[in-house]
């Protein structure tokens, strides 16, 4: 990704401004960080002696604030305060990277296979259709979101675990920590309206809950309990079968992003070509590049209990 001269100058100024807020013994550097879908960000790293934590502060995010009028000094102060908060929070984290310490916190995520061609060779992963399953260690989960670290080949070799073994651990952990949730599009809109009016939010429902009947042809949002990396719920044991049983028919899965899937009954008045076009348009205009999962549409066959990529009908 090409950096503008304005952004490069901003990075230089931020580096100097942050350095001025820390003792000389603290090393402050800017590194290129490869994120999901080969998105490369500039991470400012603060390396203090005897500190195990060295969080990345992504300067692209601070550059957006800078363009809105926030000055360099204020942004440097934000980074300083955020750094000390991370250190304070880190005192309560278990940073022991032994397998015994981590095995109950190993989780998986679902990402694009093609878009992560630079990342995947460095991490244990499994192929799933045109996507890939990657593995992470959950460090925290709170009102501010989640914190995790990606499992690399080096770490998995240390543990003597391959991708299949990691998947066996992550399958149980991910479903336990992030149970699946589903919402009809109608109830989703109601949730948003209720939240805007009075701050109230519904909790959704688990697939297979008693007393709920799928409306004919109505799409359902499939995600997890906190809506982060929720598309990975389609890897949960029997979840695809449960969705089919709930809908009472075969269905399509449309990836909205890495955070959710859209389940559309096969009887819906929309053909595969229209679905492909919708997914592509949403990815181009509504989803940030780092959160795109796939341009494909998938169909689940209830009788055969199989999922496949639909034939590309865009040509």
PDB file of C-alpha atoms in Angstrom:
ATOM      1  CA  UNK A   1       0.000   0.000   0.000  1.00  0.00           C
ATOM      2  CA  UNK A   2       1.485   3.315  -1.085  1.00  0.00           C
ATOM      3  CA  UNK A   3       1.864   5.911   1.652  1.00  0.00           C
ATOM      4  CA  UNK A   4       1.238   9.570   0.831  1.00  0.00           C
ATOM      5  CA  UNK A   5       3.890  12.133   1.649  1.00  0.00           C
ATOM      6  CA  UNK A   6       1.442  13.700   4.114  1.00  0.00           C
ATOM      7  CA  UNK A   7       1.025  10.418   5.957  1.00  0.00           C
ATOM      8  CA  UNK A   8       4.765   9.738   6.007  1.00  0.00           C
ATOM      9  CA  UNK A   9       5.388  13.172   7.493  1.00  0.00           C
ATOM     10  CA  UNK A  10       2.632  12.541  10.037  1.00  0.00           C
ATOM     11  CA  UNK A  11       4.328   9.269  11.072  1.00  0.00           C
ATOM     12  CA  UNK A  12       7.659  11.038  11.549  1.00  0.00           C
ATOM     13  CA  UNK A  13       6.073  13.751  13.657  1.00  0.00           C
ATOM     14  CA  UNK A  14       4.129  11.232  15.754  1.00  0.00           C
ATOM     15  CA  UNK A  15       7.253   9.169  16.372  1.00  0.00           C
ATOM     16  CA  UNK A  16       9.114  12.224  17.647  1.00  0.00           C
ATOM     17  CA  UNK A  17       6.163  13.491  19.722  1.00  0.00           C
ATOM     18  CA  UNK A  18       5.676  10.113  21.445  1.00  0.00           C
ATOM     19  CA  UNK A  19       9.406   9.759  22.097  1.00  0.00           C
ATOM     20  CA  UNK A  20       9.351  13.062  23.961  1.00  0.00           C
ATOM     21  CA  UNK A  21       6.799  11.610  26.408  1.00  0.00           C
ATOM     22  CA  UNK A  22       8.943   8.646  27.494  1.00  0.00           C
ATOM     23  CA  UNK A  23      12.380   8.195  29.100  1.00  0.00           C
ATOM     24  CA  UNK A  24      15.324   7.710  26.727  1.00  0.00           C
ATOM     25  CA  UNK A  25      15.703   4.036  27.723  1.00  0.00           C
ATOM     26  CA  UNK A  26      12.297   3.282  26.175  1.00  0.00           C
ATOM     27  CA  UNK A  27      12.590   2.288  22.507  1.00  0.00           C
ATOM     28  CA  UNK A  28       9.848   3.636  20.269  1.00  0.00           C
ATOM     29  CA  UNK A  29       9.694   2.366  16.694  1.00  0.00           C
ATOM     30  CA  UNK A  30       7.347   2.089  13.747  1.00  0.00           C
ATOM     31  CA  UNK A  31       6.892  -1.353  12.184  1.00  0.00           C
ATOM     32  CA  UNK A  32       4.864  -2.610   9.243  1.00  0.00           C
ATOM     33  CA  UNK A  33       2.176  -4.960  10.554  1.00  0.00           C
ATOM     34  CA  UNK A  34       0.408  -7.456   8.291  1.00  0.00           C
ATOM     35  CA  UNK A  35      -3.264  -7.705   9.229  1.00  0.00           C
ATOM     36  CA  UNK A  36      -6.134  -9.751   7.832  1.00  0.00           C
ATOM     37  CA  UNK A  37      -6.546  -9.774   4.036  1.00  0.00           C
ATOM     38  CA  UNK A  38      -2.919  -8.643   3.599  1.00  0.00           C
ATOM     39  CA  UNK A  39      -3.789  -5.189   4.918  1.00  0.00           C
ATOM     40  CA  UNK A  40      -0.517  -3.547   5.944  1.00  0.00           C
ATOM     41  CA  UNK A  41      -0.617  -0.991   8.753  1.00  0.00           C
ATOM     42  CA  UNK A  42       2.041   1.167  10.384  1.00  0.00           C
ATOM     43  CA  UNK A  43       2.230   0.186  14.045  1.00  0.00           C
ATOM     44  CA  UNK A  44       3.982   2.402  16.546  1.00  0.00           C
ATOM     45  CA  UNK A  45       5.516   0.127  19.182  1.00  0.00           C
ATOM     46  CA  UNK A  46       6.704   1.180  22.648  1.00  0.00           C
ATOM     47  CA  UNK A  47       9.387  -1.171  23.969  1.00  0.00           C
ATOM     48  CA  UNK A  48      10.182  -0.543  27.627  1.00  0.00           C
ATOM     49  CA  UNK A  49      12.869  -2.590  29.413  1.00  0.00           C
ATOM     50  CA  UNK A  50      11.502  -5.567  31.382  1.00  0.00           C
ATOM     51  CA  UNK A  51       7.982  -5.083  30.001  1.00  0.00           C
ATOM     52  CA  UNK A  52       6.470  -8.124  28.303  1.00  0.00           C
ATOM     53  CA  UNK A  53       3.684  -6.103  26.687  1.00  0.00           C
ATOM     54  CA  UNK A  54       4.460  -4.072  23.563  1.00  0.00           C
ATOM     55  CA  UNK A  55       1.140  -3.073  21.985  1.00  0.00           C
ATOM     56  CA  UNK A  56       0.848  -1.699  18.455  1.00  0.00           C
ATOM     57  CA  UNK A  57      -0.745   1.699  17.958  1.00  0.00           C
ATOM     58  CA  UNK A  58      -1.856   1.810  14.345  1.00  0.00           C
ATOM     59  CA  UNK A  59      -1.024   5.219  12.947  1.00  0.00           C
ATOM     60  CA  UNK A  60      -3.580   5.042  10.134  1.00  0.00           C
ATOM     61  CA  UNK A  61      -6.289   5.370  12.805  1.00  0.00           C
ATOM     62  CA  UNK A  62      -4.617   8.373  14.414  1.00  0.00           C
ATOM     63  CA  UNK A  63      -4.062   9.928  10.981  1.00  0.00           C
ATOM     64  CA  UNK A  64      -7.832  10.010  10.484  1.00  0.00           C
ATOM     65  CA  UNK A  65      -8.143  11.999  13.718  1.00  0.00           C
ATOM     66  CA  UNK A  66      -5.323  14.273  12.593  1.00  0.00           C
ATOM     67  CA  UNK A  67      -7.148  15.034   9.355  1.00  0.00           C
ATOM     68  CA  UNK A  68     -10.189  16.006  11.409  1.00  0.00           C
ATOM     69  CA  UNK A  69      -8.149  18.641  13.209  1.00  0.00           C
ATOM     70  CA  UNK A  70      -6.694  16.892  16.265  1.00  0.00           C
ATOM     71  CA  UNK A  71      -3.114  18.106  16.763  1.00  0.00           C
ATOM     72  CA  UNK A  72      -0.012  15.914  17.022  1.00  0.00           C
ATOM     73  CA  UNK A  73       0.572  16.680  20.720  1.00  0.00           C
ATOM     74  CA  UNK A  74      -2.949  15.545  21.670  1.00  0.00           C
ATOM     75  CA  UNK A  75      -2.593  12.335  19.676  1.00  0.00           C
ATOM     76  CA  UNK A  76       0.780  11.586  21.282  1.00  0.00           C
ATOM     77  CA  UNK A  77      -0.812  12.079  24.702  1.00  0.00           C
ATOM     78  CA  UNK A  78      -3.594   9.640  23.730  1.00  0.00           C
ATOM     79  CA  UNK A  79      -0.990   7.009  22.849  1.00  0.00           C
ATOM     80  CA  UNK A  80       0.894   7.576  26.091  1.00  0.00           C
ATOM     81  CA  UNK A  81      -2.276   7.201  28.168  1.00  0.00           C
ATOM     82  CA  UNK A  82      -3.392   4.148  26.196  1.00  0.00           C
ATOM     83  CA  UNK A  83       0.012   2.530  26.677  1.00  0.00           C
ATOM     84  CA  UNK A  84      -0.085   2.874  30.463  1.00  0.00           C
ATOM     85  CA  UNK A  85      -3.653   1.574  30.501  1.00  0.00           C
ATOM     86  CA  UNK A  86      -2.500  -1.515  28.599  1.00  0.00           C
ATOM     87  CA  UNK A  87       0.271  -2.042  31.150  1.00  0.00           C
ATOM     88  CA  UNK A  88      -2.194  -1.672  34.009  1.00  0.00           C
ATOM     89  CA  UNK A  89      -4.655  -4.084  32.422  1.00  0.00           C
ATOM     90  CA  UNK A  90      -1.798  -6.433  31.593  1.00  0.00           C
ATOM     91  CA  UNK A  91      -1.057  -6.977  35.245  1.00  0.00           C
ATOM     92  CA  UNK A  92      -4.246  -9.020  35.377  1.00  0.00           C
ATOM     93  CA  UNK A  93      -3.476 -11.023  32.222  1.00  0.00           C
ATOM     94  CA  UNK A  94      -1.963 -14.456  32.213  1.00  0.00           C
ATOM     95  CA  UNK A  95       0.859 -14.062  29.706  1.00  0.00           C
ATOM     96  CA  UNK A  96       2.232 -17.553  30.227  1.00  0.00           C
ATOM     97  CA  UNK A  97       2.462 -18.900  26.657  1.00  0.00           C
ATOM     98  CA  UNK A  98       2.775 -22.541  27.648  1.00  0.00           C
ATOM     99  CA  UNK A  99       0.237 -24.922  26.130  1.00  0.00           C
ATOM    100  CA  UNK A 100      -1.126 -25.765  29.564  1.00  0.00           C
ATOM    101  CA  UNK A 101      -1.875 -22.101  30.190  1.00  0.00           C
ATOM    102  CA  UNK A 102      -3.296 -21.388  26.738  1.00  0.00           C
ATOM    103  CA  UNK A 103      -5.191 -24.520  25.716  1.00  0.00           C
ATOM    104  CA  UNK A 104      -8.541 -23.380  27.157  1.00  0.00           C
ATOM    105  CA  UNK A 105      -8.233 -20.051  25.309  1.00  0.00           C
ATOM    106  CA  UNK A 106      -7.316 -21.257  21.823  1.00  0.00           C
ATOM    107  CA  UNK A 107     -10.018 -20.115  19.390  1.00  0.00           C
ATOM    108  CA  UNK A 108     -10.442 -20.079  15.619  1.00  0.00           C
ATOM    109  CA  UNK A 109     -11.426 -17.476  13.055  1.00  0.00           C
ATOM    110  CA  UNK A 110     -12.571 -17.719   9.465  1.00  0.00           C
ATOM    111  CA  UNK A 111     -10.737 -15.561   6.911  1.00  0.00           C
ATOM    112  CA  UNK A 112     -10.310 -15.296   3.157  1.00  0.00           C
ATOM    113  CA  UNK A 113      -7.825 -17.807   1.743  1.00  0.00           C
ATOM    114  CA  UNK A 114      -6.897 -15.829  -1.355  1.00  0.00           C
ATOM    115  CA  UNK A 115      -6.649 -12.443   0.358  1.00  0.00           C
ATOM    116  CA  UNK A 116      -4.288 -13.838   3.018  1.00  0.00           C
ATOM    117  CA  UNK A 117      -1.722 -15.420   0.709  1.00  0.00           C
ATOM    118  CA  UNK A 118       1.080 -13.460   2.412  1.00  0.00           C
ATOM    119  CA  UNK A 119      -0.006 -14.339   5.955  1.00  0.00           C
ATOM    120  CA  UNK A 120      -1.050 -17.979   5.779  1.00  0.00           C
ATOM    121  CA  UNK A 121       2.389 -19.527   5.141  1.00  0.00           C
ATOM    122  CA  UNK A 122       3.479 -18.171   8.535  1.00  0.00           C
ATOM    123  CA  UNK A 123       0.580 -19.564  10.552  1.00  0.00           C
ATOM    124  CA  UNK A 124      -1.037 -22.975  11.066  1.00  0.00           C
ATOM    125  CA  UNK A 125      -4.311 -23.049   9.161  1.00  0.00           C
ATOM    126  CA  UNK A 126      -6.898 -25.274   7.508  1.00  0.00           C
ATOM    127  CA  UNK A 127      -8.620 -24.766   4.161  1.00  0.00           C
ATOM    128  CA  UNK A 128     -12.423 -24.517   4.238  1.00  0.00           C
ATOM    129  CA  UNK A 129     -13.993 -23.981   0.810  1.00  0.00           C
ATOM    130  CA  UNK A 130     -12.393 -20.729  -0.425  1.00  0.00           C
ATOM    131  CA  UNK A 131     -11.677 -19.623   3.142  1.00  0.00           C
ATOM    132  CA  UNK A 132      -9.091 -20.476   5.794  1.00  0.00           C
ATOM    133  CA  UNK A 133      -9.334 -21.301   9.494  1.00  0.00           C
ATOM    134  CA  UNK A 134      -6.695 -19.545  11.605  1.00  0.00           C
ATOM    135  CA  UNK A 135      -5.994 -19.891  15.316  1.00  0.00           C
ATOM    136  CA  UNK A 136      -5.626 -17.339  18.104  1.00  0.00           C
ATOM    137  CA  UNK A 137      -5.177 -17.096  21.864  1.00  0.00           C
ATOM    138  CA  UNK A 138      -7.867 -15.058  23.598  1.00  0.00           C
ATOM    139  CA  UNK A 139      -6.287 -12.677  26.101  1.00  0.00           C
ATOM    140  CA  UNK A 140      -9.300 -10.687  27.212  1.00  0.00           C
ATOM    141  CA  UNK A 141     -13.001 -10.135  26.558  1.00  0.00           C
ATOM    142  CA  UNK A 142     -14.711  -7.089  28.059  1.00  0.00           C
ATOM    143  CA  UNK A 143     -16.991  -4.159  27.238  1.00  0.00           C
ATOM    144  CA  UNK A 144     -14.290  -2.667  25.017  1.00  0.00           C
ATOM    145  CA  UNK A 145     -14.078  -5.766  22.835  1.00  0.00           C
ATOM    146  CA  UNK A 146     -11.632  -8.645  22.738  1.00  0.00           C
ATOM    147  CA  UNK A 147      -7.857  -8.959  22.755  1.00  0.00           C
ATOM    148  CA  UNK A 148      -6.040 -11.872  21.177  1.00  0.00           C
ATOM    149  CA  UNK A 149      -2.761 -12.943  19.611  1.00  0.00           C
ATOM    150  CA  UNK A 150      -2.404 -14.986  16.433  1.00  0.00           C
ATOM    151  CA  UNK A 151      -0.797 -18.424  16.762  1.00  0.00           C
ATOM    152  CA  UNK A 152       2.241 -18.650  14.502  1.00  0.00           C
ATOM    153  CA  UNK A 153       4.054 -21.673  13.118  1.00  0.00           C
ATOM    154  CA  UNK A 154       6.823 -21.022  15.613  1.00  0.00           C
ATOM    155  CA  UNK A 155       4.456 -21.194  18.585  1.00  0.00           C
ATOM    156  CA  UNK A 156       2.567 -24.243  17.308  1.00  0.00           C
ATOM    157  CA  UNK A 157       5.908 -26.010  16.721  1.00  0.00           C
ATOM    158  CA  UNK A 158       6.871 -25.211  20.311  1.00  0.00           C
ATOM    159  CA  UNK A 159       3.656 -26.850  21.439  1.00  0.00           C
ATOM    160  CA  UNK A 160       4.144 -29.727  18.940  1.00  0.00           C
ATOM    161  CA  UNK A 161       0.599 -29.213  17.619  1.00  0.00           C
ATOM    162  CA  UNK A 162      -0.419 -29.127  13.965  1.00  0.00           C
ATOM    163  CA  UNK A 163      -3.452 -27.339  12.535  1.00  0.00           C
ATOM    164  CA  UNK A 164      -5.733 -30.359  13.006  1.00  0.00           C
ATOM    165  CA  UNK A 165      -4.834 -30.592  16.697  1.00  0.00           C
ATOM    166  CA  UNK A 166      -5.348 -26.848  17.153  1.00  0.00           C
ATOM    167  CA  UNK A 167      -8.743 -27.125  15.480  1.00  0.00           C
ATOM    168  CA  UNK A 168      -9.789 -29.868  17.883  1.00  0.00           C
ATOM    169  CA  UNK A 169      -9.003 -27.579  20.824  1.00  0.00           C
ATOM    170  CA  UNK A 170     -10.447 -24.450  19.235  1.00  0.00           C
ATOM    171  CA  UNK A 171     -13.709 -26.101  18.188  1.00  0.00           C
ATOM    172  CA  UNK A 172     -14.875 -26.577  21.759  1.00  0.00           C
ATOM    173  CA  UNK A 173     -13.376 -23.358  23.114  1.00  0.00           C
ATOM    174  CA  UNK A 174     -14.760 -21.033  20.443  1.00  0.00           C
ATOM    175  CA  UNK A 175     -18.314 -22.329  20.765  1.00  0.00           C
ATOM    176  CA  UNK A 176     -18.135 -22.156  24.565  1.00  0.00           C
ATOM    177  CA  UNK A 177     -16.693 -18.637  24.681  1.00  0.00           C
ATOM    178  CA  UNK A 178     -18.625 -17.224  21.705  1.00  0.00           C
ATOM    179  CA  UNK A 179     -21.948 -19.105  21.398  1.00  0.00           C
ATOM    180  CA  UNK A 180     -23.863 -18.692  18.153  1.00  0.00           C
ATOM    181  CA  UNK A 181     -26.666 -16.159  17.783  1.00  0.00           C
ATOM    182  CA  UNK A 182     -29.145 -15.551  14.994  1.00  0.00           C
ATOM    183  CA  UNK A 183     -31.527 -12.724  14.161  1.00  0.00           C
ATOM    184  CA  UNK A 184     -34.137 -12.360  11.493  1.00  0.00           C
ATOM    185  CA  UNK A 185     -33.698  -9.199   9.462  1.00  0.00           C
ATOM    186  CA  UNK A 186     -36.985  -7.948  10.917  1.00  0.00           C
ATOM    187  CA  UNK A 187     -35.857  -8.451  14.505  1.00  0.00           C
ATOM    188  CA  UNK A 188     -32.448  -6.978  13.674  1.00  0.00           C
ATOM    189  CA  UNK A 189     -34.086  -3.750  12.520  1.00  0.00           C
ATOM    190  CA  UNK A 190     -36.244  -3.750  15.646  1.00  0.00           C
ATOM    191  CA  UNK A 191     -33.148  -4.175  17.815  1.00  0.00           C
ATOM    192  CA  UNK A 192     -31.485  -1.210  16.141  1.00  0.00           C
ATOM    193  CA  UNK A 193     -34.575   0.955  16.547  1.00  0.00           C
ATOM    194  CA  UNK A 194     -35.011  -0.059  20.194  1.00  0.00           C
ATOM    195  CA  UNK A 195     -31.381   0.747  20.882  1.00  0.00           C
ATOM    196  CA  UNK A 196     -31.678   4.168  19.253  1.00  0.00           C
ATOM    197  CA  UNK A 197     -34.830   4.959  21.244  1.00  0.00           C
ATOM    198  CA  UNK A 198     -33.964   3.752  24.723  1.00  0.00           C
ATOM    199  CA  UNK A 199     -30.662   1.902  24.655  1.00  0.00           C
ATOM    200  CA  UNK A 200     -32.315  -1.503  25.020  1.00  0.00           C
ATOM    201  CA  UNK A 201     -30.913  -4.426  23.105  1.00  0.00           C
ATOM    202  CA  UNK A 202     -32.251  -7.941  22.608  1.00  0.00           C
ATOM    203  CA  UNK A 203     -29.936 -10.888  22.950  1.00  0.00           C
ATOM    204  CA  UNK A 204     -30.988 -12.832  19.864  1.00  0.00           C
ATOM    205  CA  UNK A 205     -31.618 -16.555  20.080  1.00  0.00           C
ATOM    206  CA  UNK A 206     -29.786 -19.823  19.685  1.00  0.00           C
ATOM    207  CA  UNK A 207     -30.603 -21.931  16.668  1.00  0.00           C
ATOM    208  CA  UNK A 208     -33.065 -24.615  17.606  1.00  0.00           C
ATOM    209  CA  UNK A 209     -34.700 -22.588  20.406  1.00  0.00           C
ATOM    210  CA  UNK A 210     -38.230 -23.777  21.080  1.00  0.00           C
ATOM    211  CA  UNK A 211     -41.216 -21.649  20.132  1.00  0.00           C
ATOM    212  CA  UNK A 212     -39.543 -19.835  17.209  1.00  0.00           C
ATOM    213  CA  UNK A 213     -40.732 -20.281  13.664  1.00  0.00           C
ATOM    214  CA  UNK A 214     -38.815 -19.136  10.616  1.00  0.00           C
ATOM    215  CA  UNK A 215     -40.747 -16.792   8.371  1.00  0.00           C
ATOM    216  CA  UNK A 216     -40.948 -17.896   4.751  1.00  0.00           C
ATOM    217  CA  UNK A 217     -38.077 -16.543   2.666  1.00  0.00           C
ATOM    218  CA  UNK A 218     -36.868 -14.212   5.432  1.00  0.00           C
ATOM    219  CA  UNK A 219     -33.079 -13.795   5.720  1.00  0.00           C
ATOM    220  CA  UNK A 220     -31.361 -14.458   9.051  1.00  0.00           C
ATOM    221  CA  UNK A 221     -28.131 -12.956  10.369  1.00  0.00           C
ATOM    222  CA  UNK A 222     -25.833 -15.681  11.729  1.00  0.00           C
ATOM    223  CA  UNK A 223     -23.102 -14.520  14.109  1.00  0.00           C
ATOM    224  CA  UNK A 224     -21.783 -15.086  17.628  1.00  0.00           C
ATOM    225  CA  UNK A 225     -22.620 -13.639  21.034  1.00  0.00           C
ATOM    226  CA  UNK A 226     -20.550 -10.462  20.669  1.00  0.00           C
ATOM    227  CA  UNK A 227     -20.664 -10.036  16.899  1.00  0.00           C
ATOM    228  CA  UNK A 228     -16.872 -10.121  16.481  1.00  0.00           C
ATOM    229  CA  UNK A 229     -15.487 -12.648  13.978  1.00  0.00           C
ATOM    230  CA  UNK A 230     -18.939 -14.197  14.061  1.00  0.00           C
ATOM    231  CA  UNK A 231     -18.822 -15.751  10.584  1.00  0.00           C
ATOM    232  CA  UNK A 232     -16.738 -18.538  12.112  1.00  0.00           C
ATOM    233  CA  UNK A 233     -19.825 -19.983  13.816  1.00  0.00           C
ATOM    234  CA  UNK A 234     -20.532 -21.945  10.622  1.00  0.00           C
ATOM    235  CA  UNK A 235     -17.630 -24.180  11.731  1.00  0.00           C
ATOM    236  CA  UNK A 236     -19.382 -25.149  14.965  1.00  0.00           C
ATOM    237  CA  UNK A 237     -20.411 -28.788  15.243  1.00  0.00           C
ATOM    238  CA  UNK A 238     -23.854 -29.386  13.640  1.00  0.00           C
ATOM    239  CA  UNK A 239     -24.583 -25.650  13.260  1.00  0.00           C
ATOM    240  CA  UNK A 240     -25.244 -25.905   9.516  1.00  0.00           C
ATOM    241  CA  UNK A 241     -27.658 -28.757  10.134  1.00  0.00           C
ATOM    242  CA  UNK A 242     -29.368 -26.775  12.910  1.00  0.00           C
ATOM    243  CA  UNK A 243     -29.878 -23.777  10.619  1.00  0.00           C
ATOM    244  CA  UNK A 244     -31.389 -26.045   7.965  1.00  0.00           C
ATOM    245  CA  UNK A 245     -33.701 -27.652  10.509  1.00  0.00           C
ATOM    246  CA  UNK A 246     -34.752 -24.226  11.768  1.00  0.00           C
ATOM    247  CA  UNK A 247     -35.463 -22.903   8.269  1.00  0.00           C
ATOM    248  CA  UNK A 248     -37.030 -26.174   7.178  1.00  0.00           C
ATOM    249  CA  UNK A 249     -35.256 -26.216   3.813  1.00  0.00           C
ATOM    250  CA  UNK A 250     -31.958 -25.834   1.960  1.00  0.00           C
ATOM    251  CA  UNK A 251     -30.453 -22.363   2.193  1.00  0.00           C
ATOM    252  CA  UNK A 252     -27.741 -20.026   0.975  1.00  0.00           C
ATOM    253  CA  UNK A 253     -25.028 -18.435   3.070  1.00  0.00           C
ATOM    254  CA  UNK A 254     -23.875 -14.974   2.065  1.00  0.00           C
ATOM    255  CA  UNK A 255     -20.767 -13.601   3.828  1.00  0.00           C
ATOM    256  CA  UNK A 256     -21.530 -10.070   5.045  1.00  0.00           C
ATOM    257  CA  UNK A 257     -18.019  -9.800   6.528  1.00  0.00           C
ATOM    258  CA  UNK A 258     -15.728 -11.774   8.838  1.00  0.00           C
ATOM    259  CA  UNK A 259     -18.251 -10.899  11.551  1.00  0.00           C
ATOM    260  CA  UNK A 260     -21.440 -12.482  10.214  1.00  0.00           C
ATOM    261  CA  UNK A 261     -23.168 -14.569   7.577  1.00  0.00           C
ATOM    262  CA  UNK A 262     -26.595 -14.073   6.052  1.00  0.00           C
ATOM    263  CA  UNK A 263     -28.710 -17.244   5.747  1.00  0.00           C
ATOM    264  CA  UNK A 264     -31.334 -17.025   2.981  1.00  0.00           C
ATOM    265  CA  UNK A 265     -33.862 -19.828   2.433  1.00  0.00           C
ATOM    266  CA  UNK A 266     -33.559 -21.477  -0.979  1.00  0.00           C
ATOM    267  CA  UNK A 267     -37.185 -20.571  -1.676  1.00  0.00           C
ATOM    268  CA  UNK A 268     -36.401 -16.854  -1.512  1.00  0.00           C
ATOM    269  CA  UNK A 269     -37.190 -14.938  -4.735  1.00  0.00           C
ATOM    270  CA  UNK A 270     -33.537 -14.211  -5.498  1.00  0.00           C
ATOM    271  CA  UNK A 271     -31.332 -16.225  -7.845  1.00  0.00           C
ATOM    272  CA  UNK A 272     -27.655 -17.051  -7.355  1.00  0.00           C
ATOM    273  CA  UNK A 273     -26.509 -14.380  -9.798  1.00  0.00           C
ATOM    274  CA  UNK A 274     -28.343 -11.690  -7.845  1.00  0.00           C
ATOM    275  CA  UNK A 275     -26.851 -12.984  -4.617  1.00  0.00           C
ATOM    276  CA  UNK A 276     -23.322 -12.860  -6.069  1.00  0.00           C
ATOM    277  CA  UNK A 277     -23.897  -9.305  -7.231  1.00  0.00           C
ATOM    278  CA  UNK A 278     -25.210  -8.302  -3.818  1.00  0.00           C
ATOM    279  CA  UNK A 279     -22.217  -9.795  -1.984  1.00  0.00           C
ATOM    280  CA  UNK A 280     -19.763  -8.123  -4.354  1.00  0.00           C
ATOM    281  CA  UNK A 281     -21.451  -4.757  -4.059  1.00  0.00           C
ATOM    282  CA  UNK A 282     -21.558  -4.913  -0.258  1.00  0.00           C
ATOM    283  CA  UNK A 283     -17.863  -5.847  -0.132  1.00  0.00           C
ATOM    284  CA  UNK A 284     -16.938  -2.991  -2.458  1.00  0.00           C
ATOM    285  CA  UNK A 285     -19.032  -0.259  -0.882  1.00  0.00           C
ATOM    286  CA  UNK A 286     -19.811  -1.196   2.730  1.00  0.00           C
ATOM    287  CA  UNK A 287     -17.057  -3.425   4.160  1.00  0.00           C
ATOM    288  CA  UNK A 288     -13.565  -2.217   5.057  1.00  0.00           C
ATOM    289  CA  UNK A 289     -10.889  -4.232   3.260  1.00  0.00           C
ATOM    290  CA  UNK A 290      -9.606  -5.870   6.444  1.00  0.00           C
ATOM    291  CA  UNK A 291     -13.043  -7.330   7.211  1.00  0.00           C
ATOM    292  CA  UNK A 292     -13.982  -8.812   3.826  1.00  0.00           C
ATOM    293  CA  UNK A 293     -14.451 -12.572   4.045  1.00  0.00           C
ATOM    294  CA  UNK A 294     -15.415 -13.719   0.554  1.00  0.00           C
ATOM    295  CA  UNK A 295     -17.190 -12.731  -2.663  1.00  0.00           C
ATOM    296  CA  UNK A 296     -18.696 -16.205  -2.912  1.00  0.00           C
ATOM    297  CA  UNK A 297     -22.180 -17.497  -2.203  1.00  0.00           C
ATOM    298  CA  UNK A 298     -22.563 -20.905  -0.544  1.00  0.00           C
ATOM    299  CA  UNK A 299     -25.449 -23.374  -0.611  1.00  0.00           C
ATOM    300  CA  UNK A 300     -26.213 -25.905   2.106  1.00  0.00           C
ATOM    301  CA  UNK A 301     -28.036 -29.132   1.210  1.00  0.00           C
ATOM    302  CA  UNK A 302     -30.020 -30.370   4.205  1.00  0.00           C
ATOM    303  CA  UNK A 303     -30.487 -33.929   2.958  1.00  0.00           C
ATOM    304  CA  UNK A 304     -26.842 -34.497   2.062  1.00  0.00           C
ATOM    305  CA  UNK A 305     -25.538 -32.318   4.940  1.00  0.00           C
ATOM    306  CA  UNK A 306     -23.074 -30.647   2.575  1.00  0.00           C
ATOM    307  CA  UNK A 307     -22.070 -27.099   1.758  1.00  0.00           C
ATOM    308  CA  UNK A 308     -20.663 -25.953  -1.576  1.00  0.00           C
ATOM    309  CA  UNK A 309     -19.626 -22.807  -3.376  1.00  0.00           C
ATOM    310  CA  UNK A 310     -22.280 -21.823  -5.876  1.00  0.00           C
ATOM    311  CA  UNK A 311     -21.286 -21.690  -9.530  1.00  0.00           C
ATOM    312  CA  UNK A 312     -20.159 -18.183 -10.391  1.00  0.00           C
ATOM    313  CA  UNK A 313     -22.920 -16.796 -12.631  1.00  0.00           C
ATOM    314  CA  UNK A 314     -21.543 -13.279 -12.914  1.00  0.00           C
ATOM    315  CA  UNK A 315     -20.234 -13.714 -16.491  1.00  0.00           C
TER     316      UNK A 315
END
